[in-house]
XYZ file of C-alpha atoms in Angstrom:
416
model
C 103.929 66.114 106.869
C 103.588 63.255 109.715
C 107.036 63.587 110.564
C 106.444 67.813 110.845
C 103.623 67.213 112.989
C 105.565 64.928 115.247
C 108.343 67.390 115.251
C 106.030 70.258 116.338
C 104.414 68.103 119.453
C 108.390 67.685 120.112
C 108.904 70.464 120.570
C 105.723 71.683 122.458
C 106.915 69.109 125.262
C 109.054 71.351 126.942
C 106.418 73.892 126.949
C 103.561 72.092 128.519
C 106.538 70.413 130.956
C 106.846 73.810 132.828
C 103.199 74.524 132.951
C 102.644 70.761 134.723
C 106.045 70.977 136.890
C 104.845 73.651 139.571
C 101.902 71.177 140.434
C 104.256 68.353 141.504
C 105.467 71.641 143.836
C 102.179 73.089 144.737
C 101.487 70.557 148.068
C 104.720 71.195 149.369
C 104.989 74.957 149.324
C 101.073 74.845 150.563
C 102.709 73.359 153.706
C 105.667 75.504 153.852
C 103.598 78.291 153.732
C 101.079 77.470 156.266
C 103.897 76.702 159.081
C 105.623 79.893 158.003
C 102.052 81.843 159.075
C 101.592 79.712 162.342
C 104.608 80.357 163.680
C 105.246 83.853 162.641
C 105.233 86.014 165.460
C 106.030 89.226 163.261
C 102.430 90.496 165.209
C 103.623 89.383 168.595
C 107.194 91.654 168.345
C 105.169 94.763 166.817
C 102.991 95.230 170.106
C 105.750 94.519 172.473
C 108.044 97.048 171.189
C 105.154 99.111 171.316
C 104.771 98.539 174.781
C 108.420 99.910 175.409
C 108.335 102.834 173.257
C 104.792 103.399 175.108
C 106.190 103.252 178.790
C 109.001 105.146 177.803
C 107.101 108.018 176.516
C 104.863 107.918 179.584
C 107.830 107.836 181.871
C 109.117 111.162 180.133
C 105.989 112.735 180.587
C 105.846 111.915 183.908
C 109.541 113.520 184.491
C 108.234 116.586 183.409
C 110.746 116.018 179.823
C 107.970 116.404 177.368
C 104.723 118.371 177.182
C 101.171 117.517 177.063
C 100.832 117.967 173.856
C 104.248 116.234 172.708
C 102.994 113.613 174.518
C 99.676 112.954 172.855
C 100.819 113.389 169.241
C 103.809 110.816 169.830
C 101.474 108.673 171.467
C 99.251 108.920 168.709
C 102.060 108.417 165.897
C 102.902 104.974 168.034
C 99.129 103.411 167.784
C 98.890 104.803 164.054
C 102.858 102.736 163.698
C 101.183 99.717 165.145
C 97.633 99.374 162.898
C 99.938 99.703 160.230
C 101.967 97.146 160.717
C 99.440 94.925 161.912
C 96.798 95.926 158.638
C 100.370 94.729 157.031
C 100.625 91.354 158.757
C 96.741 90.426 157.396
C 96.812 87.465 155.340
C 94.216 86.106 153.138
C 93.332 82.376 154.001
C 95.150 79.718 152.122
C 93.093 78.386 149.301
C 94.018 73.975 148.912
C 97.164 73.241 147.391
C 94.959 70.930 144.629
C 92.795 74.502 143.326
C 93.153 76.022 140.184
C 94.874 72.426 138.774
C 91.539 72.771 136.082
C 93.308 75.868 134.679
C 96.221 73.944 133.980
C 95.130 71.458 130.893
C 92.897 74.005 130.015
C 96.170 75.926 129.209
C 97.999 73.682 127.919
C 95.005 72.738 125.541
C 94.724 76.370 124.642
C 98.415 76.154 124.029
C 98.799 73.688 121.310
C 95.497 75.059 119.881
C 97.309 78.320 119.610
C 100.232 77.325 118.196
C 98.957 74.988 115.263
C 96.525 77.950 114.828
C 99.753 79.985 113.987
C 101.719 77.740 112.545
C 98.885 77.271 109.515
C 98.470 81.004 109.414
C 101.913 82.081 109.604
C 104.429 78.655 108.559
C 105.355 77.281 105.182
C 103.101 74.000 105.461
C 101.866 74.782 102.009
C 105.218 75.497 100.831
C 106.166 71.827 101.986
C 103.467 70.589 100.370
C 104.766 71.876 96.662
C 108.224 70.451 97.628
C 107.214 67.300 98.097
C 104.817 67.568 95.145
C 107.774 68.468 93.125
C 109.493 65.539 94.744
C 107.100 63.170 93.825
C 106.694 64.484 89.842
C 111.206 63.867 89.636
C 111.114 60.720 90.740
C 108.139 59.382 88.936
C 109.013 56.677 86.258
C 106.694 58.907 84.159
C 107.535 62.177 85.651
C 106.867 65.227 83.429
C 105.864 68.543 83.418
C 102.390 68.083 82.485
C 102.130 66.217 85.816
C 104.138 68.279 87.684
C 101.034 71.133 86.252
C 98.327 68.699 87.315
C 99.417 68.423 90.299
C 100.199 71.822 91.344
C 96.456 73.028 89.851
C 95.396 70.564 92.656
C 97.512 72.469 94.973
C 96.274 75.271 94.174
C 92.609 74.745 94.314
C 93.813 74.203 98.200
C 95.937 76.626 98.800
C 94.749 79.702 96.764
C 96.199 82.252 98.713
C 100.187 81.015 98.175
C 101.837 82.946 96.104
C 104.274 80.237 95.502
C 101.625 77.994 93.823
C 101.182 80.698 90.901
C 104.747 81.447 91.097
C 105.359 77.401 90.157
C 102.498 77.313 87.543
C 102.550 80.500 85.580
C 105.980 79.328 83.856
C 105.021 76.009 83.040
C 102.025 76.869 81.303
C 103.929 79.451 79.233
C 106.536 76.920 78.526
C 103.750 73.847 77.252
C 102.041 76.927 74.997
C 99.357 77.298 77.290
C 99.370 80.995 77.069
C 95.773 82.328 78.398
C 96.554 80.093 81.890
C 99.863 81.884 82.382
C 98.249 84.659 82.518
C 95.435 83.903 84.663
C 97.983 82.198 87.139
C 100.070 85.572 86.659
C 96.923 87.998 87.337
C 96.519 85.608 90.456
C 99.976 86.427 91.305
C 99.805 89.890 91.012
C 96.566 89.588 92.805
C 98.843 88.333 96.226
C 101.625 90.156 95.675
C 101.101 93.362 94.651
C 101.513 95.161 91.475
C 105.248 94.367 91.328
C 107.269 95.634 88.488
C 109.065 92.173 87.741
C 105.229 90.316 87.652
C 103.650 92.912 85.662
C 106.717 92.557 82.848
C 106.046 89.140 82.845
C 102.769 89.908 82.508
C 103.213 91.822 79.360
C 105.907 89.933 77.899
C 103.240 86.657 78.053
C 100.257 89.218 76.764
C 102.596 90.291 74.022
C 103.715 86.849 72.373
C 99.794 85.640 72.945
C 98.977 88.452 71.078
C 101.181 87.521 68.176
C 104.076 89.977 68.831
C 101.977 92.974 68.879
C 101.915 96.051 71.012
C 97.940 95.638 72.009
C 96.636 98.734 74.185
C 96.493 96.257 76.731
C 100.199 95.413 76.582
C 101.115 98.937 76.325
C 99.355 99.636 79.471
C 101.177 97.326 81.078
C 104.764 98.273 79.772
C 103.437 102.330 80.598
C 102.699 100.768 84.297
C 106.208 98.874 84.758
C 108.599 101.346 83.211
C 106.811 104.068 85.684
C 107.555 101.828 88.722
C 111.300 100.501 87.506
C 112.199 102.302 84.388
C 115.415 100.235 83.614
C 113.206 96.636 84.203
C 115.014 94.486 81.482
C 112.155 92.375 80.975
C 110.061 94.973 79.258
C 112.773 96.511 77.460
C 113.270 93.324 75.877
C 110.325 93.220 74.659
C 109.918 96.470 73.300
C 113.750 95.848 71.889
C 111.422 93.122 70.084
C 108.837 94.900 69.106
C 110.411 97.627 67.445
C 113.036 95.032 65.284
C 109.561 93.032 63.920
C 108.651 96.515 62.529
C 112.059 97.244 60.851
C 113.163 100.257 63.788
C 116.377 98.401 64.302
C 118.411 101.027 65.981
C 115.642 101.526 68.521
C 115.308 97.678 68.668
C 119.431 97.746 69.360
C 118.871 100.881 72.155
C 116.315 99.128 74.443
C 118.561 95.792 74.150
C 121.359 97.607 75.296
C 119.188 98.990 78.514
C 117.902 95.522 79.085
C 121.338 94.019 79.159
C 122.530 97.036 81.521
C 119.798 95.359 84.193
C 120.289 91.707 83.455
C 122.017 89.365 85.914
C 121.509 86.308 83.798
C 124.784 85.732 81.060
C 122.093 83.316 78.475
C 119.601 86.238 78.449
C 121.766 88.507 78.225
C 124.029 87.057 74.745
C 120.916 86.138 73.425
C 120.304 89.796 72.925
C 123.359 90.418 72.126
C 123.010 88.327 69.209
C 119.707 89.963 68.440
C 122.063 93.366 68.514
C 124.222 92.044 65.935
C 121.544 91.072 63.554
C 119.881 94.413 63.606
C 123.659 95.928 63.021
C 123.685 94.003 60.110
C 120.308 95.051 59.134
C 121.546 98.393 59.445
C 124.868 97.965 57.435
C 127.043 98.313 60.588
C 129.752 95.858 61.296
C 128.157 93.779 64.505
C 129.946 93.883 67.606
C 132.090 91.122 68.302
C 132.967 90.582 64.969
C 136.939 90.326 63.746
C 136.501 93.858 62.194
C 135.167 95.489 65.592
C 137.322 94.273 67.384
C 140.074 96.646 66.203
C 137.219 99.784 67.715
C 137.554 97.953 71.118
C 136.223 100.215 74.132
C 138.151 101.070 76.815
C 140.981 98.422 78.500
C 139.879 94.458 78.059
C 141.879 91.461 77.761
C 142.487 89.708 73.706
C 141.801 85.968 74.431
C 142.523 83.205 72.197
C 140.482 80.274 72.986
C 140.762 76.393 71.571
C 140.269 73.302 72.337
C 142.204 70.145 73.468
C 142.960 67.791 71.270
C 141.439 64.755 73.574
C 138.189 66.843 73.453
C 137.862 67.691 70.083
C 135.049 65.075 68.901
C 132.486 65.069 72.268
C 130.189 67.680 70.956
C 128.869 69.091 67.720
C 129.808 72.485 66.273
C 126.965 74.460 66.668
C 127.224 73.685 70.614
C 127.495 77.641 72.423
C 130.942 78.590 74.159
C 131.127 80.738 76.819
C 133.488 82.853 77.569
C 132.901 84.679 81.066
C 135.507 87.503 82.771
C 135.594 87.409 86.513
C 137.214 89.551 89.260
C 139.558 87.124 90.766
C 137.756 87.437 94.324
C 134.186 86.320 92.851
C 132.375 88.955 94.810
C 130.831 90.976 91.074
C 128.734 89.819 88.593
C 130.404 88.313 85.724
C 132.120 91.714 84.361
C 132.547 90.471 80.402
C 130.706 87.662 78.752
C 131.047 86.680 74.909
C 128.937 83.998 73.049
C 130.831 81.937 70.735
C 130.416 77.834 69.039
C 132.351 75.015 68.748
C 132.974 75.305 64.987
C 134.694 78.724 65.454
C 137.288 77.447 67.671
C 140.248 78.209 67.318
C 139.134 81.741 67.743
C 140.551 85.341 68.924
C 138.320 87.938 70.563
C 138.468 91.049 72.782
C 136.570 90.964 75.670
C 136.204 95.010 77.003
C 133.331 97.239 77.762
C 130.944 96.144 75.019
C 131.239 92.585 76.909
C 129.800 94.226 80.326
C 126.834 92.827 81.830
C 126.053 96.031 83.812
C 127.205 99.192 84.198
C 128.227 98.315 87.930
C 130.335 95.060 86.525
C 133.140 95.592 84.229
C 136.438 94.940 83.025
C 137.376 98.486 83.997
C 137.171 98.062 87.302
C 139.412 95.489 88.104
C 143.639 94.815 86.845
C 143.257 91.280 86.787
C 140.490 88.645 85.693
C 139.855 85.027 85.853
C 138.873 83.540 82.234
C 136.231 80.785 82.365
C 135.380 79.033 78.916
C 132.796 76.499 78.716
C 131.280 74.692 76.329
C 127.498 74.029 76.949
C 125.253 71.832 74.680
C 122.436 72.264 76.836
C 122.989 76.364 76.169
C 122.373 76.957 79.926
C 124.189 79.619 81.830
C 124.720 77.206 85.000
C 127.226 74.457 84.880
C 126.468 71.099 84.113
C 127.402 67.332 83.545
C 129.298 66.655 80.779
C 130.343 70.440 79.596
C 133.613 71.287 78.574
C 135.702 74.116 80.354
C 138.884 75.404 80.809
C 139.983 78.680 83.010
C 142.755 80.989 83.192
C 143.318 83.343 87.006
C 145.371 86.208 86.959
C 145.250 87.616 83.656
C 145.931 91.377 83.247
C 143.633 93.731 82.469
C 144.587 96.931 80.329
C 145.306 97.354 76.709
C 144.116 94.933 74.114
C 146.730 95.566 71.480
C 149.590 93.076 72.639
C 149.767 88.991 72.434
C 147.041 87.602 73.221
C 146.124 85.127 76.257
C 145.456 81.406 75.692
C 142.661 80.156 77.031
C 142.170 76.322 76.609
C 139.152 74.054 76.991
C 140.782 70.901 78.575
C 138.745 69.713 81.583
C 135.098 68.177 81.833
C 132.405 68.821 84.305
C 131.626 65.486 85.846
């Protein structure tokens, strides 16, 4: 925060420069300005043209050119002319080139008052402050997330009012077990932000496992209030997709997965309930999706993938470790437009990637003639890349119908 602070006078500098500079000025234009007014003979010129205009009128009249009453209007419009100009010509008395230098600091004070004023009102100091906080927990020899919580609840006994604070802490208390403080750090949340669909899911998802998996009227409120805001908000439909497969209503467990996948942009979250689709298939007697005797009921045009493994990179990882296998358009500007959920023990393995694959209705395999194949295999089960996975892609691979060879796609490479 020192070096902020230091950064902020920086830049006042320049500021409070041009607010000093004109004083270095002020003696010399005092001058300027007071020889300018002595020597101006602006008054001077004004009566002696209208001396001439004045003897030339009279000499007219005199001639017999003009009447008596020409005469004494034009005269007239001449002396009003000349007040005029001279009322004009009045100038107030110079005040000393050294007054009004008081107002100066006192400006410059009420300048840098103003803007650190602002900056605590309207900047992100407390935002910096949970960076480095969260800078300070990662490289701690004993850095976890219990610390990372203690020291955020100090944070936010200072800064009450940022959102951010109860946007940090809410999550990590769900994810130690400490369900009732995720949801006062939530309510607190909501509290700032607004009654925000995405909060208030969160909101009842929490309420819902702390309640043991059950649909409490207090939880149902909250699900009534969300799905009237954002009907489609996956969040709550996964939870009701939950809530209805605990009580043995699988098909309208597999119907609000379905929805919730429709709105998800996150490819973990989104096999997971695909997996939780399959399941309830089964408990239903129908053949799950995905499975070898689906695949012949594929829906609408795909790609038939055949994906294995390199023989250098057959013994990093154990069997149960998730594969991915993600459909792209080849310019990357969609969401991923197929993604299937497979594990190391099944490889070798052949699958159809098509419409059931589709993240969202917006994203699929339909809308594109060729796709880029990704495949990688994740032992952390994240959705995001990282060190040490196992991948292997395939770019320009034709869209259309799934009943010829299939493609070859090979895990040969390693994220480093």
């Amino acid at each position: 925060m020192t070096l902020l602070w230091i950064a902020f006078a920086l830049l006042l500098l320049p500021a409070l420069w041009l607010l000093v500079s004109p004083l270095k000025r002020a003696r010399a234009l005092h001058d300027a300005q007071h020889d300018h007014e002595v020597n101006d003979r602006s008054a001077e010129q004004n009566v002696a043209i209208y001396r001439r205009r004045l003897a030339s009128l009279e000499a007219a009249y005199e001639r017999g050119d003009t009447s008596r009453e020409d005469y004494e209007e034009d005269r007239l419009t001449l002396e009003r002319g000349l007040l005029e100009d001279t009322e004009r010509l009045k100038r107030a008395p110079l005040k000393p080139s050294a007054s009004g230098r008081l107002a100066v600091p006192l400006v410059m004070l009420a300048l840098v008052i103003a803007s650190v004023l602002w900056y605590q009102h309207e900047g992100a100091e407390g935002d910096l402050a949970l960076l480095a906080v969260q800078e300070e927990v990662m490289t701690h020899p004993e850095g976890s997330a219990q610390m990372l919580v203690e020291r955020l609840e100090k944070q936010a006994a200072r800064q009450p009012e940022n959102p951010n604070v109860w946007g940090m802490l809410f999550p990590l208390y769900r994810d130690e077990g400490q369900g009732q403080q995720a949801i006062d750090a939530l309510e607190r949340l909501i509290e700032i932000e607004g009654r925000q669909p995405t909060l208030l899911a969160q909101l009842a998802q929490i309420e819902f496992f702390v309640a043991g998996r059950q649909l409490t009227d207090r939880v149902q409120s909250l699900v009534d209030e969300t799905l009237e805001k954002n009907s489609s908000e996956p969040t709550v439909l996964g939870l009701l997709g939950i809530e209805a497969f605990d009580r043995g209503a699988y098909q309208v467990a597999i119907d609000n997965w379905r929805r919730a996948i429709a709105g998800m942009n996150d490819p973990a979250s989104g096999e997971a309930l695909r997996q939780g689709i399959q399941v309830a298939q089964q408990r239903l007697g129908q053949t799950p999706e995905g499975s070898p005797a689906s695949q012949a009921d594929a829906q609408g045009p795909g790609v038939h993938v055949r994906v294995s493994l390199a023989e250098g990179l057959a013994a990093r990882h154990a069997e149960s470790t998730p594969v991915f296998v993600v459909a792209r358009d080849m310019a990357g500007e969609l969401p991923p437009l197929a993604v299937a959920r497979l594990t190391l023990g099944e490889l070798p393995a052949e699958l159809v990637l098509d419409e059931r694959h589709a993240m969202s209705p917006q994203a699929s395999l339909a809308q594109v003639d060729e796709a880029r194949l990704v495949v990688r295999v994740s032992p952390s089960g994240q959705a995001t890349p990282q060190a040490g996975d196992m991948f292997g892609e395939r770019a320009g691979v034709a869209v259309g119908d799934t009943d010829g060879e299939s493609v070859d796609l090979v895990i040969d490479r390693v994220v480093e």
